[in-house]
Amino acid sequence: MWKREQGQFIKANSRWHKVELNPVEAENWALLHALSWIKFQNISNEMDAQLVVDGINKDQTGMSEFHFLLKKCKHVLSSIPNSEVSFVRGQTNHVALIIARASRL
């Protein structure tokens, strides 16, 4: 889910993909694809995937698929001025919960 700095909802997306990734890699992959269609400045992406958020906001290196996806996400984020990725608990992210439930139907 994407929001402006003032907390205004911009847009959200949910879709099914058949990929063989572990849950943390899947969250990272989802962020990368969300970044590819978001074209706004001054945005905040809220995620309930703490490892992905930490990976984006801290300097982490590695050779895994997870680190490869982090690197790609950071590259795309660097081209979106004043953007950020932050952690919110799953229970707090009501809009994401509604979207996730609707996508299962």
mmCIF file of C-alpha atoms in Angstrom:
data_model
loop_
_atom_site.group_PDB
_atom_site.id
_atom_site.type_symbol
_atom_site.label_atom_id
_atom_site.label_comp_id
_atom_site.label_asym_id
_atom_site.label_seq_id
_atom_site.Cartn_x
_atom_site.Cartn_y
_atom_site.Cartn_z
ATOM 1 C CA MET A 1 0.000 0.000 0.000
ATOM 2 C CA TRP A 2 1.325 3.417 -0.936
ATOM 3 C CA LYS A 3 0.636 6.643 0.931
ATOM 4 C CA ARG A 4 1.716 10.242 0.575
ATOM 5 C CA GLU A 5 3.696 11.839 3.395
ATOM 6 C CA GLN A 6 0.474 13.328 4.779
ATOM 7 C CA GLY A 7 -0.995 9.814 5.076
ATOM 8 C CA GLN A 8 -3.314 10.057 2.063
ATOM 9 C CA PHE A 9 -3.902 6.714 0.366
ATOM 10 C CA ILE A 10 -2.618 6.644 -3.233
ATOM 11 C CA LYS A 11 -3.080 3.106 -4.519
ATOM 12 C CA ALA A 12 -2.665 -0.545 -3.710
ATOM 13 C CA ASN A 13 -2.385 -3.734 -5.698
ATOM 14 C CA SER A 14 -2.846 -7.425 -5.139
ATOM 15 C CA ARG A 15 -2.199 -10.267 -7.556
ATOM 16 C CA TRP A 16 -1.327 -13.947 -7.699
ATOM 17 C CA HIS A 17 1.962 -15.178 -9.147
ATOM 18 C CA LYS A 18 3.428 -18.643 -9.343
ATOM 19 C CA VAL A 19 7.003 -18.277 -8.164
ATOM 20 C CA GLU A 20 9.120 -20.463 -5.952
ATOM 21 C CA LEU A 21 10.400 -18.118 -3.281
ATOM 22 C CA ASN A 22 10.438 -18.346 0.471
ATOM 23 C CA PRO A 23 8.066 -15.922 2.258
ATOM 24 C CA VAL A 24 10.690 -13.226 2.856
ATOM 25 C CA GLU A 25 11.856 -13.365 -0.760
ATOM 26 C CA ALA A 26 8.221 -13.213 -1.899
ATOM 27 C CA GLU A 27 7.625 -10.030 0.140
ATOM 28 C CA ASN A 28 10.790 -8.536 -1.338
ATOM 29 C CA TRP A 29 9.703 -9.566 -4.857
ATOM 30 C CA ALA A 30 6.275 -7.981 -4.263
ATOM 31 C CA LEU A 31 7.935 -4.714 -3.197
ATOM 32 C CA LEU A 32 10.071 -4.712 -6.345
ATOM 33 C CA HIS A 33 7.017 -5.150 -8.558
ATOM 34 C CA ALA A 34 5.067 -2.504 -6.660
ATOM 35 C CA LEU A 35 7.936 -0.082 -7.154
ATOM 36 C CA SER A 36 7.861 -0.771 -10.885
ATOM 37 C CA TRP A 37 4.313 0.599 -11.239
ATOM 38 C CA ILE A 38 4.359 3.394 -8.676
ATOM 39 C CA LYS A 39 5.474 6.688 -10.190
ATOM 40 C CA PHE A 40 4.882 9.161 -7.359
ATOM 41 C CA GLN A 41 7.237 11.315 -5.322
ATOM 42 C CA ASN A 42 7.028 11.723 -1.545
ATOM 43 C CA ILE A 43 5.573 8.278 -0.941
ATOM 44 C CA SER A 44 5.717 5.842 1.921
ATOM 45 C CA ASN A 45 5.380 2.109 1.416
ATOM 46 C CA GLU A 46 4.184 0.343 4.552
ATOM 47 C CA MET A 47 5.024 -3.343 4.874
ATOM 48 C CA ASP A 48 4.550 -5.942 7.567
ATOM 49 C CA ALA A 49 7.732 -7.741 6.457
ATOM 50 C CA GLN A 50 10.319 -6.580 9.012
ATOM 51 C CA LEU A 51 13.264 -8.365 7.351
ATOM 52 C CA VAL A 52 12.574 -6.689 4.005
ATOM 53 C CA VAL A 53 12.171 -3.248 5.587
ATOM 54 C CA ASP A 54 15.404 -3.699 7.544
ATOM 55 C CA GLY A 55 17.171 -4.879 4.393
ATOM 56 C CA ILE A 56 16.019 -1.814 2.469
ATOM 57 C CA ASN A 57 16.898 0.659 5.224
ATOM 58 C CA LYS A 58 20.217 -0.852 6.300
ATOM 59 C CA ASP A 59 23.378 -1.670 4.395
ATOM 60 C CA GLN A 60 23.172 -5.432 3.853
ATOM 61 C CA THR A 61 25.159 -7.487 1.390
ATOM 62 C CA GLY A 62 24.968 -11.109 0.393
ATOM 63 C CA MET A 63 24.700 -13.508 -2.509
ATOM 64 C CA SER A 64 21.199 -14.902 -1.909
ATOM 65 C CA GLU A 65 18.064 -14.286 -3.971
ATOM 66 C CA PHE A 66 16.851 -12.129 -1.074
ATOM 67 C CA HIS A 67 19.900 -9.845 -1.296
ATOM 68 C CA PHE A 68 19.673 -9.716 -5.100
ATOM 69 C CA LEU A 69 16.047 -8.527 -4.820
ATOM 70 C CA LEU A 70 16.999 -6.015 -2.100
ATOM 71 C CA LYS A 71 19.631 -4.531 -4.378
ATOM 72 C CA LYS A 72 17.101 -4.152 -7.206
ATOM 73 C CA CYS A 73 14.547 -2.561 -4.852
ATOM 74 C CA LYS A 74 17.120 -0.086 -3.546
ATOM 75 C CA HIS A 75 18.058 0.837 -7.106
ATOM 76 C CA VAL A 76 14.428 1.555 -8.059
ATOM 77 C CA LEU A 77 13.805 3.433 -4.782
ATOM 78 C CA SER A 78 16.800 5.654 -5.488
ATOM 79 C CA SER A 79 14.995 6.928 -8.601
ATOM 80 C CA ILE A 80 11.817 7.892 -6.674
ATOM 81 C CA PRO A 81 12.481 11.162 -4.814
ATOM 82 C CA ASN A 82 11.569 11.330 -1.129
ATOM 83 C CA SER A 83 10.319 7.748 -0.929
ATOM 84 C CA GLU A 84 10.595 5.425 2.047
ATOM 85 C CA VAL A 85 9.783 1.903 3.128
ATOM 86 C CA SER A 86 8.586 1.482 6.700
ATOM 87 C CA PHE A 87 7.426 -1.351 8.933
ATOM 88 C CA VAL A 88 3.896 -1.593 10.307
ATOM 89 C CA ARG A 89 2.475 -4.533 12.205
ATOM 90 C CA GLY A 90 0.108 -6.662 10.173
ATOM 91 C CA GLN A 91 -2.767 -5.913 12.533
ATOM 92 C CA THR A 92 -2.223 -2.173 12.011
ATOM 93 C CA ASN A 93 -2.217 -2.310 8.219
ATOM 94 C CA HIS A 94 -6.017 -2.524 7.749
ATOM 95 C CA VAL A 95 -6.092 -1.612 4.049
ATOM 96 C CA ALA A 96 -3.522 -4.289 3.203
ATOM 97 C CA LEU A 97 -5.544 -6.833 5.176
ATOM 98 C CA ILE A 98 -8.723 -5.972 3.248
ATOM 99 C CA ILE A 99 -6.902 -6.230 -0.081
ATOM 100 C CA ALA A 100 -5.317 -9.553 0.858
ATOM 101 C CA ARG A 101 -8.688 -10.991 1.871
ATOM 102 C CA ALA A 102 -10.333 -9.769 -1.335
ATOM 103 C CA SER A 103 -7.593 -11.291 -3.484
ATOM 104 C CA ARG A 104 -8.368 -14.745 -2.112
ATOM 105 C CA LEU A 105 -11.915 -14.655 -3.476
#
